[in-house]
Short mmCIF file of C-alpha atoms and ligand atoms in Angstrom, two decimals:
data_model
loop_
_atom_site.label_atom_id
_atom_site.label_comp_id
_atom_site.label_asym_id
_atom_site.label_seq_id
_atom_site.Cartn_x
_atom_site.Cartn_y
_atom_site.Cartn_z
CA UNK A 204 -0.60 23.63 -14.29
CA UNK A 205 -1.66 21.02 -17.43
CA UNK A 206 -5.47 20.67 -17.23
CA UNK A 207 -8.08 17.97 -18.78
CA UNK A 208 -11.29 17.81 -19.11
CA UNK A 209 -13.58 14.64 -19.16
CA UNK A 210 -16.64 13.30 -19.49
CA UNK A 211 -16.42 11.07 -16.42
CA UNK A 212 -13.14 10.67 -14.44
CA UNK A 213 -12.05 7.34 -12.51
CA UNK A 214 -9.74 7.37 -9.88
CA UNK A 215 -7.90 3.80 -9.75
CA UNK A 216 -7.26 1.44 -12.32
CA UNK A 217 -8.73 -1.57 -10.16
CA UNK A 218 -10.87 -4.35 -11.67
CA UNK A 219 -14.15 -1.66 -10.28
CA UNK A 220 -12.05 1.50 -12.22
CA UNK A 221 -11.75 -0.35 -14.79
CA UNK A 222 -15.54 -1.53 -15.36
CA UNK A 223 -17.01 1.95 -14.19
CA UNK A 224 -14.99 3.45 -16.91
CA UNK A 225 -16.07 0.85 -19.78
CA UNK A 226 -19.72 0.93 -18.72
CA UNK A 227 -19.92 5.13 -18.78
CA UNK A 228 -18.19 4.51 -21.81
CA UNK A 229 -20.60 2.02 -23.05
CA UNK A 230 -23.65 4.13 -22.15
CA UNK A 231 -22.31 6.91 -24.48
CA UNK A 232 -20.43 9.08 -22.08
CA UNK A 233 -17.51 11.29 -24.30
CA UNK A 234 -14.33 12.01 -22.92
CA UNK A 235 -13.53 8.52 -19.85
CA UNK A 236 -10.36 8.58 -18.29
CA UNK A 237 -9.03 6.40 -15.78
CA UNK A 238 -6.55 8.02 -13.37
CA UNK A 239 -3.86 5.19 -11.98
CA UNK A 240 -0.51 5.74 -9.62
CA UNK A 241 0.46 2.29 -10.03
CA UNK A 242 2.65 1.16 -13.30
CA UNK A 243 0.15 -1.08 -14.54
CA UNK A 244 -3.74 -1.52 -14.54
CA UNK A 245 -5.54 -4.14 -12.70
CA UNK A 246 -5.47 -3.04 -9.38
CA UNK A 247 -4.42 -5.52 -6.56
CA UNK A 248 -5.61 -8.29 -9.12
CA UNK A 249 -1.93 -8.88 -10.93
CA UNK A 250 -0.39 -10.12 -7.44
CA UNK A 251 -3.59 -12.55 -6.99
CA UNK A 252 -2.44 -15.42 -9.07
CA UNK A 253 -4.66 -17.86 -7.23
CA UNK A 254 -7.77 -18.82 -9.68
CA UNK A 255 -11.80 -18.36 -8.63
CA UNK A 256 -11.90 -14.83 -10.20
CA UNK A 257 -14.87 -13.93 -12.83
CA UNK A 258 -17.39 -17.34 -12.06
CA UNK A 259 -19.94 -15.21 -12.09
CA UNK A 260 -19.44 -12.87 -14.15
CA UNK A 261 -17.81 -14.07 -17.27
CA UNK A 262 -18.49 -17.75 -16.59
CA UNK A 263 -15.47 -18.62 -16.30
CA UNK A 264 -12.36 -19.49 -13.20
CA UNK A 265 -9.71 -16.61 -14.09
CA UNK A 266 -6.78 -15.95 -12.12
CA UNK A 267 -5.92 -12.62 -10.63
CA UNK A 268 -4.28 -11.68 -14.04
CA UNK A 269 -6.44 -13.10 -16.47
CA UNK A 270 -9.20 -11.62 -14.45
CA UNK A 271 -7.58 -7.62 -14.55
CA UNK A 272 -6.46 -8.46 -18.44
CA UNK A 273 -10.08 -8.74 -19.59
CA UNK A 274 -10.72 -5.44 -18.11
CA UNK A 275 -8.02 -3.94 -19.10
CA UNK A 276 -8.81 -5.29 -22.53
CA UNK A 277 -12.62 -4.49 -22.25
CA UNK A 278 -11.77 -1.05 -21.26
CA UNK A 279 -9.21 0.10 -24.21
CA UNK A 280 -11.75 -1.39 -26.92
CA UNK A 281 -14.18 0.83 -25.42
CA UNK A 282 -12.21 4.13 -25.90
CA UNK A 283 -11.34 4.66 -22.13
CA UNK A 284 -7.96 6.45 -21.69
CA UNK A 285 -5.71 6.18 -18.80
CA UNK A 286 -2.74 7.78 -17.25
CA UNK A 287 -0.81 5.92 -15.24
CA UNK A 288 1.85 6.60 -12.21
CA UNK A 289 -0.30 9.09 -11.56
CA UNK A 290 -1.30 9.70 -8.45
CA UNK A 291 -4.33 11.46 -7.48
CA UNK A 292 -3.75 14.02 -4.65
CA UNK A 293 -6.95 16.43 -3.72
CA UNK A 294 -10.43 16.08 -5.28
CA UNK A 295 -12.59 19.49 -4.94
CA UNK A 296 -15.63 20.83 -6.07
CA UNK A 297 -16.79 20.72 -9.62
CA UNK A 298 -15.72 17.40 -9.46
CA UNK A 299 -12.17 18.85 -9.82
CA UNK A 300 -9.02 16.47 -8.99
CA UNK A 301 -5.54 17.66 -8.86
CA UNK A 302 -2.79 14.49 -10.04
CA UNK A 303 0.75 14.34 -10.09
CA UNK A 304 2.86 12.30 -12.47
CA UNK A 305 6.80 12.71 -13.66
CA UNK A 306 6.17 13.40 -16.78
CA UNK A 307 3.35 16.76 -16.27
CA UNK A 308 4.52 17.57 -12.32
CA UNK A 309 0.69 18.54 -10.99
CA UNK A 310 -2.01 18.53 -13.21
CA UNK A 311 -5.88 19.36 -12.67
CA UNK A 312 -8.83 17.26 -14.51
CA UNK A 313 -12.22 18.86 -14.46
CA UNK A 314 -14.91 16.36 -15.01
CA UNK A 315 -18.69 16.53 -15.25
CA UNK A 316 -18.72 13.32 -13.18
CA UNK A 317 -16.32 11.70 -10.78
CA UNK A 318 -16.16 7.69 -9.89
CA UNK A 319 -14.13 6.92 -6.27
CA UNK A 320 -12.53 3.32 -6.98
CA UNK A 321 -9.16 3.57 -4.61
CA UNK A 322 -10.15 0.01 -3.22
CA UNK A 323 -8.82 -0.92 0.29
CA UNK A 324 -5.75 -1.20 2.24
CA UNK A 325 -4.93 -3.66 4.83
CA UNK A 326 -4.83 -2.75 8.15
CA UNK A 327 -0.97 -2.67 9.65
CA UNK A 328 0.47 -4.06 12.94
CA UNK A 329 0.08 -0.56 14.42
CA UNK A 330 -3.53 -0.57 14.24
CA UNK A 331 -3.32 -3.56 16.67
CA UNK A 332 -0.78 -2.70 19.27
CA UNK A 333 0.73 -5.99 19.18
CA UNK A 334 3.06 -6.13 22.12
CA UNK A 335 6.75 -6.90 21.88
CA UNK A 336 10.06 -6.23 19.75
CA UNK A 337 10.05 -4.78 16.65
CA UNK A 338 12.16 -6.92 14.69
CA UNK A 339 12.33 -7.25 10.79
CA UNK A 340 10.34 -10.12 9.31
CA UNK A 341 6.87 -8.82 10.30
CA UNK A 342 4.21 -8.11 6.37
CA UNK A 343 0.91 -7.32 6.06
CA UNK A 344 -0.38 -10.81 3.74
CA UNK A 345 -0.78 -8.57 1.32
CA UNK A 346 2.80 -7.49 1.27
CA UNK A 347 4.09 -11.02 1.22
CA UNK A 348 1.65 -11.92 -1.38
CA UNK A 349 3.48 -9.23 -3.46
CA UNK A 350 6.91 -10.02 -2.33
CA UNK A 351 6.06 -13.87 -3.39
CA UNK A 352 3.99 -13.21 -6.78
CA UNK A 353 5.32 -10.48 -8.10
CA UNK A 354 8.87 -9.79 -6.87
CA UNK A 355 10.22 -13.30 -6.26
CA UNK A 356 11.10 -13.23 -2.63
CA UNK A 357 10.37 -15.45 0.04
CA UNK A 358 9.24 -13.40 3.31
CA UNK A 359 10.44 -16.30 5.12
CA UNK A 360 10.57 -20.22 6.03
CA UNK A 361 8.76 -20.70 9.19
CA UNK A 362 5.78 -18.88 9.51
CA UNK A 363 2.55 -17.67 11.82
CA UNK A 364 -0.34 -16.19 10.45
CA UNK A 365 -2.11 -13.76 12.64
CA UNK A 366 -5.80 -13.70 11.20
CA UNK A 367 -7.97 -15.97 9.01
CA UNK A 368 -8.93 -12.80 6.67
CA UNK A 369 -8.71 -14.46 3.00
CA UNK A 370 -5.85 -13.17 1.94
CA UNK A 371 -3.71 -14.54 5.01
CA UNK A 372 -5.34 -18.34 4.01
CA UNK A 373 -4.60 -18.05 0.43
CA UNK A 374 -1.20 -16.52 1.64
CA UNK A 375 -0.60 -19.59 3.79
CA UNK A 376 -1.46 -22.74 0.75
CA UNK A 377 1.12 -20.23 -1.43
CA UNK A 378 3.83 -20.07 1.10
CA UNK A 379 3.44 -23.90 1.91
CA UNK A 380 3.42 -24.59 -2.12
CA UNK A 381 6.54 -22.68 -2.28
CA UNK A 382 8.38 -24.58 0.70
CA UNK A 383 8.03 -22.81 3.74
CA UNK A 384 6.69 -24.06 6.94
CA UNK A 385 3.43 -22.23 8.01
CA UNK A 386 3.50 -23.08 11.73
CA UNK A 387 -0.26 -22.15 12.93
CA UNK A 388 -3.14 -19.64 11.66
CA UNK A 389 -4.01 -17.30 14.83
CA UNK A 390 -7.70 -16.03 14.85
CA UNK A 391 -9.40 -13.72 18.08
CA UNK A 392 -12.48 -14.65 16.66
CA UNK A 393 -14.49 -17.96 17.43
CA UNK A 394 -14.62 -18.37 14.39
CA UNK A 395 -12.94 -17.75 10.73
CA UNK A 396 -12.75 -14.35 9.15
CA UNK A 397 -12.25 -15.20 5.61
CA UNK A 398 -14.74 -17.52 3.42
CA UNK A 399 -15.27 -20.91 3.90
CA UNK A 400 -14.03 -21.82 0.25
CA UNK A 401 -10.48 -20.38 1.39
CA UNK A 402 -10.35 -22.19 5.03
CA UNK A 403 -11.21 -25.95 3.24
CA UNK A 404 -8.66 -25.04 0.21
CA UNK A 405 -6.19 -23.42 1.72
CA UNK A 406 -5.86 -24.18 5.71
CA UNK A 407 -7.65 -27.76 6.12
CA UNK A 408 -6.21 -29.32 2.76
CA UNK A 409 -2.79 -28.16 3.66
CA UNK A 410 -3.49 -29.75 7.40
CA UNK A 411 -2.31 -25.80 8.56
CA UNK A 412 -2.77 -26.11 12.45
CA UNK A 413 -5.53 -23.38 12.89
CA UNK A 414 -6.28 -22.06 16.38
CA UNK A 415 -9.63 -19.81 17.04
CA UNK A 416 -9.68 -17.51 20.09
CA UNK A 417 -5.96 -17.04 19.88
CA UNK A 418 -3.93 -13.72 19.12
CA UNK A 419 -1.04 -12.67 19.42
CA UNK A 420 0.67 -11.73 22.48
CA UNK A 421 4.51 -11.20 22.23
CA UNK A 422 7.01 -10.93 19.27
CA UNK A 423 10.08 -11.90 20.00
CA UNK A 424 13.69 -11.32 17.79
CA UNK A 425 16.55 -8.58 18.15
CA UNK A 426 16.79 -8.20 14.51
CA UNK A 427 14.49 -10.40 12.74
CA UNK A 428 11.57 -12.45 14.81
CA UNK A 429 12.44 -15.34 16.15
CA UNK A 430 9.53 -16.44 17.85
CA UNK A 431 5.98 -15.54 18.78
CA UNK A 432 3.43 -16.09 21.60
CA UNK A 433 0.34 -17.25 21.15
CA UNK A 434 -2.58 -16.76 24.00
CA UNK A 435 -5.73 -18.13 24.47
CA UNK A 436 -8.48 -15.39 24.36
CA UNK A 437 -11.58 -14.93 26.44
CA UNK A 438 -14.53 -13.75 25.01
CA UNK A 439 -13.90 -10.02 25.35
CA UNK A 440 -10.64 -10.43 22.92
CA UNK A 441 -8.72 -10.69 26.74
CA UNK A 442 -5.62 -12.73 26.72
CA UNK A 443 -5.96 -15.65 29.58
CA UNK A 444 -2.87 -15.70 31.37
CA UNK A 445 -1.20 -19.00 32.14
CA UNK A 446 -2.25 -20.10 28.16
CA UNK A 447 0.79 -18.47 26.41
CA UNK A 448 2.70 -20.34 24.03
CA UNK A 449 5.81 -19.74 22.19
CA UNK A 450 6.12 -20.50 18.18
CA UNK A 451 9.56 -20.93 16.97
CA UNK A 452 9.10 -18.52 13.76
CA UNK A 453 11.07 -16.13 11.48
CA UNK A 454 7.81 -14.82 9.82
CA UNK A 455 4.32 -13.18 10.98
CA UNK A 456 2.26 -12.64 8.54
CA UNK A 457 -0.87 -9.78 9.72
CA UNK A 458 -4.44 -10.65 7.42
CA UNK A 459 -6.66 -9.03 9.96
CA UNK A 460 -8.94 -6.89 8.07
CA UNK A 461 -9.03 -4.44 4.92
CA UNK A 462 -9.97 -0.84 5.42
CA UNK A 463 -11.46 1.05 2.41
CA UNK A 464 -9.62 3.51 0.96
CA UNK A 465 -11.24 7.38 1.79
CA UNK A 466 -9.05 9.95 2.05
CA UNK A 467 -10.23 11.26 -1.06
CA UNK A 468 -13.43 10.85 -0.12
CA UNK A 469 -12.95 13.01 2.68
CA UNK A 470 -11.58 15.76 0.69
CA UNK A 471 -14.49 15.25 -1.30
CA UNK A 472 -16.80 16.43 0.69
CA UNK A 473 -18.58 12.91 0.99
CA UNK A 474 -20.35 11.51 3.50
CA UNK A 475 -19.23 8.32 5.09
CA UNK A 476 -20.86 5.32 6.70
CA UNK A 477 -18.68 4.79 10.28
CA UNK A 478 -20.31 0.38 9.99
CA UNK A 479 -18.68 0.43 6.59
CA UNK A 480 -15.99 2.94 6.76
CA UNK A 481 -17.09 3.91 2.69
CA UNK A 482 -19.41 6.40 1.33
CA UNK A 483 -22.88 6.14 1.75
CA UNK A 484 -24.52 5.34 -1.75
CA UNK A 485 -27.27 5.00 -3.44
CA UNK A 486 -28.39 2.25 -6.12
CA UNK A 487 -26.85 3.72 -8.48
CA UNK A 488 -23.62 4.17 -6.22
CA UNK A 489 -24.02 8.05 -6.11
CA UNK A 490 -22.56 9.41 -3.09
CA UNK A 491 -23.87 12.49 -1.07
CA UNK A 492 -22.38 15.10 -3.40
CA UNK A 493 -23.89 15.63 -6.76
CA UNK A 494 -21.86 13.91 -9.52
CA UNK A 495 -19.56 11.98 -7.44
CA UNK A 496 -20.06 8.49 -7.35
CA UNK A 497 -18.04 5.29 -5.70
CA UNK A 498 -17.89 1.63 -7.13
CA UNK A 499 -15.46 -1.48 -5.74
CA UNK A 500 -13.92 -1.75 -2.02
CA UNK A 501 -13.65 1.61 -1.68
CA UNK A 502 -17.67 1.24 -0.65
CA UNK A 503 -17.16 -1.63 1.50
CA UNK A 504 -15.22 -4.46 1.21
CA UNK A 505 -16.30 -7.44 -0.99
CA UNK A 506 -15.29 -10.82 -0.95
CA UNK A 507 -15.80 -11.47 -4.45
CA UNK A 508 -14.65 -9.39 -7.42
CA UNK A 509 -17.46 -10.32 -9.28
CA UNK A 510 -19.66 -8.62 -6.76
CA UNK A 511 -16.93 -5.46 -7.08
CA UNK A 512 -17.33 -5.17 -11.12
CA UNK A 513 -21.34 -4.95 -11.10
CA UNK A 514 -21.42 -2.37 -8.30
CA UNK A 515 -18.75 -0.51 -11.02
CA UNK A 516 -20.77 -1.32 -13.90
CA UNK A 517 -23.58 0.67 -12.03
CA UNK A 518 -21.68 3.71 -11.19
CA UNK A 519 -20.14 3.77 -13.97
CA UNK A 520 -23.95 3.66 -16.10
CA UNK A 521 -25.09 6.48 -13.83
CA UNK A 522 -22.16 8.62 -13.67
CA UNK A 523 -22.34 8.66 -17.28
CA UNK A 524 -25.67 9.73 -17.19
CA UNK A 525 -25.21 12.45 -14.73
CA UNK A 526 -22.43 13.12 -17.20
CA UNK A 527 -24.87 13.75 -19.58
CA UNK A 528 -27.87 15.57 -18.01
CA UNK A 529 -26.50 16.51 -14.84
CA UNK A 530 -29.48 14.96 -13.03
CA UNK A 531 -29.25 12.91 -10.08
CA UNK A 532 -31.83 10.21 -9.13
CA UNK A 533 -35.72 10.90 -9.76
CA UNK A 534 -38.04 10.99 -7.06
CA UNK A 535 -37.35 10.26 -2.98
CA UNK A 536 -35.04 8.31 -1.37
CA UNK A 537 -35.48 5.64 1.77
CA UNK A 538 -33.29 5.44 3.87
CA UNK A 539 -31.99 1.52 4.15
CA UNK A 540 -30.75 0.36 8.12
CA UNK A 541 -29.00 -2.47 9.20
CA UNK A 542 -31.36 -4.31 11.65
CA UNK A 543 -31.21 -7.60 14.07
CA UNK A 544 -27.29 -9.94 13.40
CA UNK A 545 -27.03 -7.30 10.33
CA UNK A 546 -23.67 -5.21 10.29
CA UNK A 547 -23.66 -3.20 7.48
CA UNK A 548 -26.03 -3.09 3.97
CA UNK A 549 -24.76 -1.38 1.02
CA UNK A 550 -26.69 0.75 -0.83
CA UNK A 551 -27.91 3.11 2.27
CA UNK A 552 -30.56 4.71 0.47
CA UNK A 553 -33.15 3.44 -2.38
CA UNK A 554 -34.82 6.21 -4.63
CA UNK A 555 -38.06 4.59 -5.09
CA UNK A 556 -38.30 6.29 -8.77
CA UNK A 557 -35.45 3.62 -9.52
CA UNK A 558 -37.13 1.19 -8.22
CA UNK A 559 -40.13 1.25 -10.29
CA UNK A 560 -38.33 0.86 -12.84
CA UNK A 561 -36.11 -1.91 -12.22
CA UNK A 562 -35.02 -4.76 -9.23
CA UNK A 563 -32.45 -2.62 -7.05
CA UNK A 564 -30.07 -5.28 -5.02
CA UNK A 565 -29.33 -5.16 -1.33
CA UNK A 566 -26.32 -6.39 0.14
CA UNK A 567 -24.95 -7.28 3.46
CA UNK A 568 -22.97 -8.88 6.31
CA UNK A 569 -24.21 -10.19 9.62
CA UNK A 570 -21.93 -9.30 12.71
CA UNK A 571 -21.53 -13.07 13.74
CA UNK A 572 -22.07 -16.61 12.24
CA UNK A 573 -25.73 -18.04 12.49
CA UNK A 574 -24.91 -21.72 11.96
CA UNK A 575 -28.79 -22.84 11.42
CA UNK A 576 -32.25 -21.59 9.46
CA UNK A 577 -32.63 -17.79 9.43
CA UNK A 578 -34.86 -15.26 7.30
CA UNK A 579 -32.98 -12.63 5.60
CA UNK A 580 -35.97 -10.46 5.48
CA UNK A 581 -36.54 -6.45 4.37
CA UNK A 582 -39.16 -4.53 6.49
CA UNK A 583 -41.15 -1.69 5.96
CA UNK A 584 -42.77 -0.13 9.27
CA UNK A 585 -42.55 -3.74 10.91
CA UNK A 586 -44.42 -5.47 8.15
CA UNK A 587 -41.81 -7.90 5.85
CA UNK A 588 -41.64 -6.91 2.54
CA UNK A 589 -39.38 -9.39 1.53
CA UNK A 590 -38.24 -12.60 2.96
CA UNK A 591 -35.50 -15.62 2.11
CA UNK A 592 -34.35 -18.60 3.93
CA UNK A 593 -31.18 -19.49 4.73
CA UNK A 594 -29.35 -22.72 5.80
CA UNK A 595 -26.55 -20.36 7.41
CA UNK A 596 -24.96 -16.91 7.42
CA UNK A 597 -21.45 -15.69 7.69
CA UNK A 598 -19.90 -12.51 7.85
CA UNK A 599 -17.40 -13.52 5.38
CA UNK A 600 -20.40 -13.80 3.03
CA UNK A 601 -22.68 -11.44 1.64
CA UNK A 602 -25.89 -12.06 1.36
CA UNK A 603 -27.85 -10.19 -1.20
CA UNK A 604 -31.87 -9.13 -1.38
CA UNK A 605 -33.04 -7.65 -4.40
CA UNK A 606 -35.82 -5.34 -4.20
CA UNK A 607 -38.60 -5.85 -7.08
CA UNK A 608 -40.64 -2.90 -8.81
CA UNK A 609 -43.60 -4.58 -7.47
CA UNK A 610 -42.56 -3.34 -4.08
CA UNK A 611 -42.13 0.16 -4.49
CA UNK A 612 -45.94 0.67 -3.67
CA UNK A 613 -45.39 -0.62 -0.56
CA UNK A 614 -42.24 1.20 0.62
CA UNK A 615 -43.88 4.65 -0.74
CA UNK A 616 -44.11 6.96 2.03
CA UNK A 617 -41.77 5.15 4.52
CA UNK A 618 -38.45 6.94 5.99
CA UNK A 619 -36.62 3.90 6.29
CA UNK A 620 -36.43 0.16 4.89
CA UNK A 621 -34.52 -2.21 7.46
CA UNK A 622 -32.68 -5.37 6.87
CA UNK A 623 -32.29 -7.81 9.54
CA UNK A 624 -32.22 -11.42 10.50
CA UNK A 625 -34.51 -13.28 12.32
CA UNK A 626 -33.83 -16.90 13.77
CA UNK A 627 -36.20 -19.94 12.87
CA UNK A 628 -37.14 -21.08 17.15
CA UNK A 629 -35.65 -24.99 17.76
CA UNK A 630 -38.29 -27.42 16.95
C1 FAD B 837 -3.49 -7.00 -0.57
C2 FAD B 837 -4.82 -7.45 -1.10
C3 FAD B 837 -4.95 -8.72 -1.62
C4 FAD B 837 -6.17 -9.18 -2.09
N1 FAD B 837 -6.25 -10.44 -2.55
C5 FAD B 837 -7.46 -10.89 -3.00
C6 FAD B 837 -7.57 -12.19 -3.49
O1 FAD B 837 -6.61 -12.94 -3.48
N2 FAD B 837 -8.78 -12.61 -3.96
C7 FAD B 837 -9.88 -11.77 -3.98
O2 FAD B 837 -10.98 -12.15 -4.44
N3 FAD B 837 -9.78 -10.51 -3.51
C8 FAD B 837 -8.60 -10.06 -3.03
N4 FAD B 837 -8.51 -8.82 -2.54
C9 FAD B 837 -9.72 -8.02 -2.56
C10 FAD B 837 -9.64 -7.17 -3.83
O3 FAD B 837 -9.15 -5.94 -3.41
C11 FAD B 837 -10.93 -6.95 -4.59
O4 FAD B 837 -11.51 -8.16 -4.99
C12 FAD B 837 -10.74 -6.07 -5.83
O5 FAD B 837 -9.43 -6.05 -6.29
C13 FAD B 837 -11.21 -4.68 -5.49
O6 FAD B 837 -11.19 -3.91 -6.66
P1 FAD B 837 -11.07 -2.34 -6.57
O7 FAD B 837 -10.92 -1.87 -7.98
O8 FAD B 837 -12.17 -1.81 -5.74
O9 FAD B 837 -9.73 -2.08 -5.75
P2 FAD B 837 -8.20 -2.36 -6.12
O10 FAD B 837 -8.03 -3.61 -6.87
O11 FAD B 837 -7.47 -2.21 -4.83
O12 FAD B 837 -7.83 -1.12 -7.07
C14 FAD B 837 -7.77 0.20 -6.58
C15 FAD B 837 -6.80 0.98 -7.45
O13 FAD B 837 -6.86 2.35 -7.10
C16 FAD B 837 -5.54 2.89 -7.17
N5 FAD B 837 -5.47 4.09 -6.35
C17 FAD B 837 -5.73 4.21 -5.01
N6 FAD B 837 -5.54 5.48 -4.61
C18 FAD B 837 -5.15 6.19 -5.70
C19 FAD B 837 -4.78 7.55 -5.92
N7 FAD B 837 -4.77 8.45 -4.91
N8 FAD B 837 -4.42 7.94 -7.17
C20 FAD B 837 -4.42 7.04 -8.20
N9 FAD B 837 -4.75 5.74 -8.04
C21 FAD B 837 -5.11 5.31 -6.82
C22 FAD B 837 -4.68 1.75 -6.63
O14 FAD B 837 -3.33 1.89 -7.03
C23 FAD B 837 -5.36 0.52 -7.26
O15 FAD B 837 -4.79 0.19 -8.50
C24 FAD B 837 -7.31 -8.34 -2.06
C25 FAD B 837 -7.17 -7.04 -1.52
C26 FAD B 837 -5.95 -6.60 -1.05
C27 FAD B 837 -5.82 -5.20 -0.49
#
């Protein structure tokens, strides 16, 4: 078997591959390569032709494309290499990761430091045990958003949408752009999954009928749908009976949630976080085993890419660091919990060395909309540390903290930081 060395090693060629491998490449690090099994670079971003990409970070309102193309761009001017349909099959110690392409059959890379960045996959009608036939004419959003974007097909002309995850909105505007009829959005939740910008720009200017605390409850076609029902839902997720409703349809379209991508992570060795179903990191995205670090969705999900490429530009500064002296973070860690309305905050631990040195951002999601004033606050030991108001929060939005060197004092000494919510009382 063929085998490479390199300084750092990325696996995906996502837009958080992508900046991991120019920043270790930036901060000196020799030999970056960027392991991808797709034919291209750019990750999911080349079927996302829809615009709001790189606000933040470049200033500017990129597509999907234009969005992957500077990185790709960025990237290559920096020296990073890549091999693409290549398809990374076991990681083991060292970091050692064992690839498979047509042109080498199975090759091995040996790296001094290893970046995770196999983003997420959505999750598929069998996760949900949707009831009823199983006729053709059933794609995950993402899948349709392909089939439209990239390969030129039509899923369908009449269409229900089972979840208001962002991709399933933006999927609904591009299949009503394009002609087809999208009949009604179909969320268990009381309220929307996806962000707010989607449901106004996407479902409420394209007067989509939306319908909250509604699923699924029947599928209906011999060999391609021809209808759904719809059901009311109480507020355990149970259908109410006597509610159903049948949808003339040839199309369902699934957007009910993206899982991050850790099988590799598994084989890794690395430790996960169950809230977040990604490794658990540290500020500088380093994982539980020494020299392998994780950047993008494969942490947790994001919302925004923008928020994807600076937790890659991290890992990639520190993996290229461990790279170089094979030293992980100085000084302790704290551990960092998810507290009252908070589900999940990424990174899990904080080494307060870091922290001295420079502000160290928090981020996370609350479990369920808060639709008036609340504190984001940190605590240490009951006291708050740190404290922000808020006219809302949303689980479709992150909300970030950043932790300041001036509080490092403070947390020294502490086992755990905690990150919760707390409600202003009515006046
Ligand atoms: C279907 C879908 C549609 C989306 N649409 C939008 C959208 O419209 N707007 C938006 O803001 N966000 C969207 N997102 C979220 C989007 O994923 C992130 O904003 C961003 O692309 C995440 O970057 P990433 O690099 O972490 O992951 P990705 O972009 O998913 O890149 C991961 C890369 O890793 C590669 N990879 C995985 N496993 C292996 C392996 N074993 N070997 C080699 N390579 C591997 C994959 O082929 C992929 O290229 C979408 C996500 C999905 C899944």
């Amino acid at each position: 078997m063929k085998t490479l060395r390199a300084d750092v090693l990325v696996i995906g060629g996502g837009p958080a591959g992508l900046a991991a491998a120019y920043r270790a490449k930036a901060e000196g690090a020799g030999a970056v390569l960027v392991l991808e099994r797709n034919r291209e670079l750019g990750g999911i971003l080349p079927q996302c032709i829809h615009n709001g990409f790189g606000v933040r970070h470049f200033g500017e309102d990129l597509t999907g494309p234009e969005y992957a193309a500077r990185w790709v761009r960025e990237a290559a001017a920096a020296g990073v290499q890549s091999l693409l349909e290549t398809m990374v099959l076991d990681v083991g110690p060292g970091p050692r990761v064992v690839a498979t392409n047509r042109r080498d059959g199975l090759i091995a890379v040996e790296a001094r430091a290893l970046v995770l960045a196999m983003g997420c996959r959505e999750r598929p009608r069998g996760a949900l045990a949707i009831p009823g036939d199983r006729p053709a004419g059933v794609y995950t959003a993402g899948t349709a958003q392909r089939l439209v974007n990239i390969e030129g097909y039509m899923p369908g002309e009449r269409v229900v949408i089972l979840g208001s995850g962002d991709i399933g909105m933006i999927m609904a505007r591009r299949l009503t752009l394009e002609g087809a009829e999208v009949a009604a959005v179909a969320e268990i939740l009381p309220f929307v999954s996806g962000l707010r910008r989607n449901l106004v720009q996407c479902i409420r200017d394209f007067d989509i009928p939306l319908h909250l605390c509604t699923t699924v409850t029947d599928v209906r076609g011999a060999e391609r749908v021809e209808s759904v029902v719809l059901s009311q839902v109480d507020e355990r997720w149970r259908p109410i009976p006597g509610t159903e409703r049948t949808w003339p349809c040839d199309t369902l379209l699934l957007s009910v949630g993206l899982i991050p991508e850790n099988e590799l992570s598994r084989m890794a060795g690395v430790a996960l976080d169950e809230r977040t179903g990604g490794p658990l990191v540290d500020e500088g995205m380093a994982t539980s085993v020494p020299g392998v670090f994780a950047a993008g969705d494969v942490v947790h999900v994001y919302a925004l890419v923008d928020d994807v490429t600076a937790s890659a530009l991290r890992a990639g500064r520190f993996a290229a660091a461990y790279a170089r002296d094979g030293a992980g973070a100085p000084g302790d860690a704290v551990r960092v919990e998810a507290g009252a309305h908070v589900h999940h905050v990424v990174p899990q631990r904080v080494h307060l060395g870091r922290l001295a040195e420079e502000a160290i951002p928090l981020q996370f999601r609350v479990r369920t909309p808060l639709e008036r004033a609340v504190h984001a606050e940190v605590r240490v030991g009951g006291e708050t540390l740190l404290a922000r108001r808020q006219r809302y929060v949303r689980p479709s939005e992150m909300v970030t903290l950043s932790l300041q060197p001036e509080h490092a004092q403070a947390i020294a000494g502490a086992d755990a930081l905690e990150v919760c919510i707390t409600v202003e009382p009515d006046h």
